[in-house]
PDB file of C-alpha atoms in Angstrom:
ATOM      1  CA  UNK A 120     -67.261 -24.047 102.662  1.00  0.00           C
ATOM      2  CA  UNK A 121     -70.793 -23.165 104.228  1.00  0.00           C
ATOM      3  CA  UNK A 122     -70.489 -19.045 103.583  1.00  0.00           C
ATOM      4  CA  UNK A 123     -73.407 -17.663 101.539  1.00  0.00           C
ATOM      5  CA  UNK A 124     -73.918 -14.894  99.292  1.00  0.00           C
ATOM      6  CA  UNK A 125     -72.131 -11.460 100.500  1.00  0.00           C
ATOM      7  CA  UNK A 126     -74.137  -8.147 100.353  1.00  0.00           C
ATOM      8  CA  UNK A 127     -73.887  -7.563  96.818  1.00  0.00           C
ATOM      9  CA  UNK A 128     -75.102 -11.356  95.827  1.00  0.00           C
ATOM     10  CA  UNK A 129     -71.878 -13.201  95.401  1.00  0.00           C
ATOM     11  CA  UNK A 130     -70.196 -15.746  96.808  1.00  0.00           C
ATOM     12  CA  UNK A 131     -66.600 -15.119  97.474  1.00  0.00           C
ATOM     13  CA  UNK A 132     -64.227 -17.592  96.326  1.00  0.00           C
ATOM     14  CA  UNK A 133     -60.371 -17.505  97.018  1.00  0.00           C
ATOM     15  CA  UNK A 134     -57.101 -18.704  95.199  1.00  0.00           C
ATOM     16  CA  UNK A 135     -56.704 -21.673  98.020  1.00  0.00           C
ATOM     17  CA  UNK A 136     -60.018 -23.137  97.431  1.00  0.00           C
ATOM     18  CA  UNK A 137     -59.689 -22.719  93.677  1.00  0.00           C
ATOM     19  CA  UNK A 138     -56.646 -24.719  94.062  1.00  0.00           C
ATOM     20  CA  UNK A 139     -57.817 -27.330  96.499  1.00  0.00           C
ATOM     21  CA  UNK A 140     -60.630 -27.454  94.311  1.00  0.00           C
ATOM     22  CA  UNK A 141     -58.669 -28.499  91.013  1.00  0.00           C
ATOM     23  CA  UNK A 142     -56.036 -30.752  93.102  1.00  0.00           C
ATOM     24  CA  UNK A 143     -59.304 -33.143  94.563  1.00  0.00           C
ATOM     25  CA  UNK A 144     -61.470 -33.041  90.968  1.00  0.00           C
ATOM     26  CA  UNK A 145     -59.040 -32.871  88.641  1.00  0.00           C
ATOM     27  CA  UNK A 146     -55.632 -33.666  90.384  1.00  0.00           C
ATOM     28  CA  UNK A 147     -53.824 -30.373  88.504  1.00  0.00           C
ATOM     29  CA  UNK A 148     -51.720 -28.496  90.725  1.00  0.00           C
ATOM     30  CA  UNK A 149     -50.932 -24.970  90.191  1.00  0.00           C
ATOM     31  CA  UNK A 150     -47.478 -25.453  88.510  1.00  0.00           C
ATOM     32  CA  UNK A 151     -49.176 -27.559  85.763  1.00  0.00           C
ATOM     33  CA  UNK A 152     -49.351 -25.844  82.020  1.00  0.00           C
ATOM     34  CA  UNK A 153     -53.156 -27.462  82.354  1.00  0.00           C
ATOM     35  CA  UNK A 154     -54.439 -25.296  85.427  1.00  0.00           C
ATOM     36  CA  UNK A 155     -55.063 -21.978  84.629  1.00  0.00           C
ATOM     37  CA  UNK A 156     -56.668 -23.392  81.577  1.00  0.00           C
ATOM     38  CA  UNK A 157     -58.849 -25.763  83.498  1.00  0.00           C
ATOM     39  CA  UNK A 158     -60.000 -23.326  85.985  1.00  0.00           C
ATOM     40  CA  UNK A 159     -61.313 -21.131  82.662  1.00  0.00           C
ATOM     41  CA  UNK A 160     -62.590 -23.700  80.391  1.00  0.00           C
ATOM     42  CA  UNK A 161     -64.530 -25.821  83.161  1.00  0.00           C
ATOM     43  CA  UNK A 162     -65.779 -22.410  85.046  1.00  0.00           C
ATOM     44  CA  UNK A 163     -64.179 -23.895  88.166  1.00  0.00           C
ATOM     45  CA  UNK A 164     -64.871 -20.445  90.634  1.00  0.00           C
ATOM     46  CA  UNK A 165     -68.455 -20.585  89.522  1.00  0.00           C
ATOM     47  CA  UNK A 166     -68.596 -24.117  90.686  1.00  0.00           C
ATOM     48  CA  UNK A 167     -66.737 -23.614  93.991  1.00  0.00           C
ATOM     49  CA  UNK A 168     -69.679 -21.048  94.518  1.00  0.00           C
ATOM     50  CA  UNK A 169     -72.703 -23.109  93.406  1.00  0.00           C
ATOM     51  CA  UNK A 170     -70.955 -25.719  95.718  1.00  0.00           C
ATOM     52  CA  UNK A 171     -70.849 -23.711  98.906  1.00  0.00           C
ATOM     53  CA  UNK A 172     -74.427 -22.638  98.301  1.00  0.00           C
ATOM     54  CA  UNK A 173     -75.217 -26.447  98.266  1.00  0.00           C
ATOM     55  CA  UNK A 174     -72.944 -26.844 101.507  1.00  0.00           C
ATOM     56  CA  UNK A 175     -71.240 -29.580  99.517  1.00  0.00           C
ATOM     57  CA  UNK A 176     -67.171 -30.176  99.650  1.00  0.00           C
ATOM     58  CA  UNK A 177     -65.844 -32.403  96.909  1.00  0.00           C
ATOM     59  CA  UNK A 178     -63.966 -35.510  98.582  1.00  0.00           C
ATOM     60  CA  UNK A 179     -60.235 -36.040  99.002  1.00  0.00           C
ATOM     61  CA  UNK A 180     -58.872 -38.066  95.917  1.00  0.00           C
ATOM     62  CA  UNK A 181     -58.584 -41.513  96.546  1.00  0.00           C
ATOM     63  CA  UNK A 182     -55.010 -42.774  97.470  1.00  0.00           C
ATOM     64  CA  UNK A 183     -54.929 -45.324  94.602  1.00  0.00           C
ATOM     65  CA  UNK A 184     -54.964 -42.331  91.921  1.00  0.00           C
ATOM     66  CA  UNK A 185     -52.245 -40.556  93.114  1.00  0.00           C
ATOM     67  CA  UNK A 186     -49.415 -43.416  92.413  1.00  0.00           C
TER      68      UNK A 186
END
């Protein structure tokens, strides 16, 4: 995640990172009722840009959560 603005300004974002993205914050996969939801109510492509401006990756979830 290190790409920068393109020549109009914005940062592109795709559907994989939007979905890696909600799988390691929130741990909603795409076949959840919550996900599309999520991804509108917590402005989750806008974040996945800010982030790659910052050059920051959110971490894998931690093994204990996922039991």
């Amino acid at each position: 995640m290190t790409e920068g603005p393109d020549l109009f300004g914005q940062v592109p974002v795709t559907w994989p990172e939007v979905v890696d993205w909600c799988a390691r914050v929130a741990g909603i996969t795409p076949d959840s009722p919550r996900f599309l939801p999520y991804v509108q109510s917590w402005r989750v492509v806008e974040k996945i840009a800010a982030s790659k401006l910052a050059n920051f990756r959110p971490p894998l979830p931690s093994p204990e959560l996922n039991r």
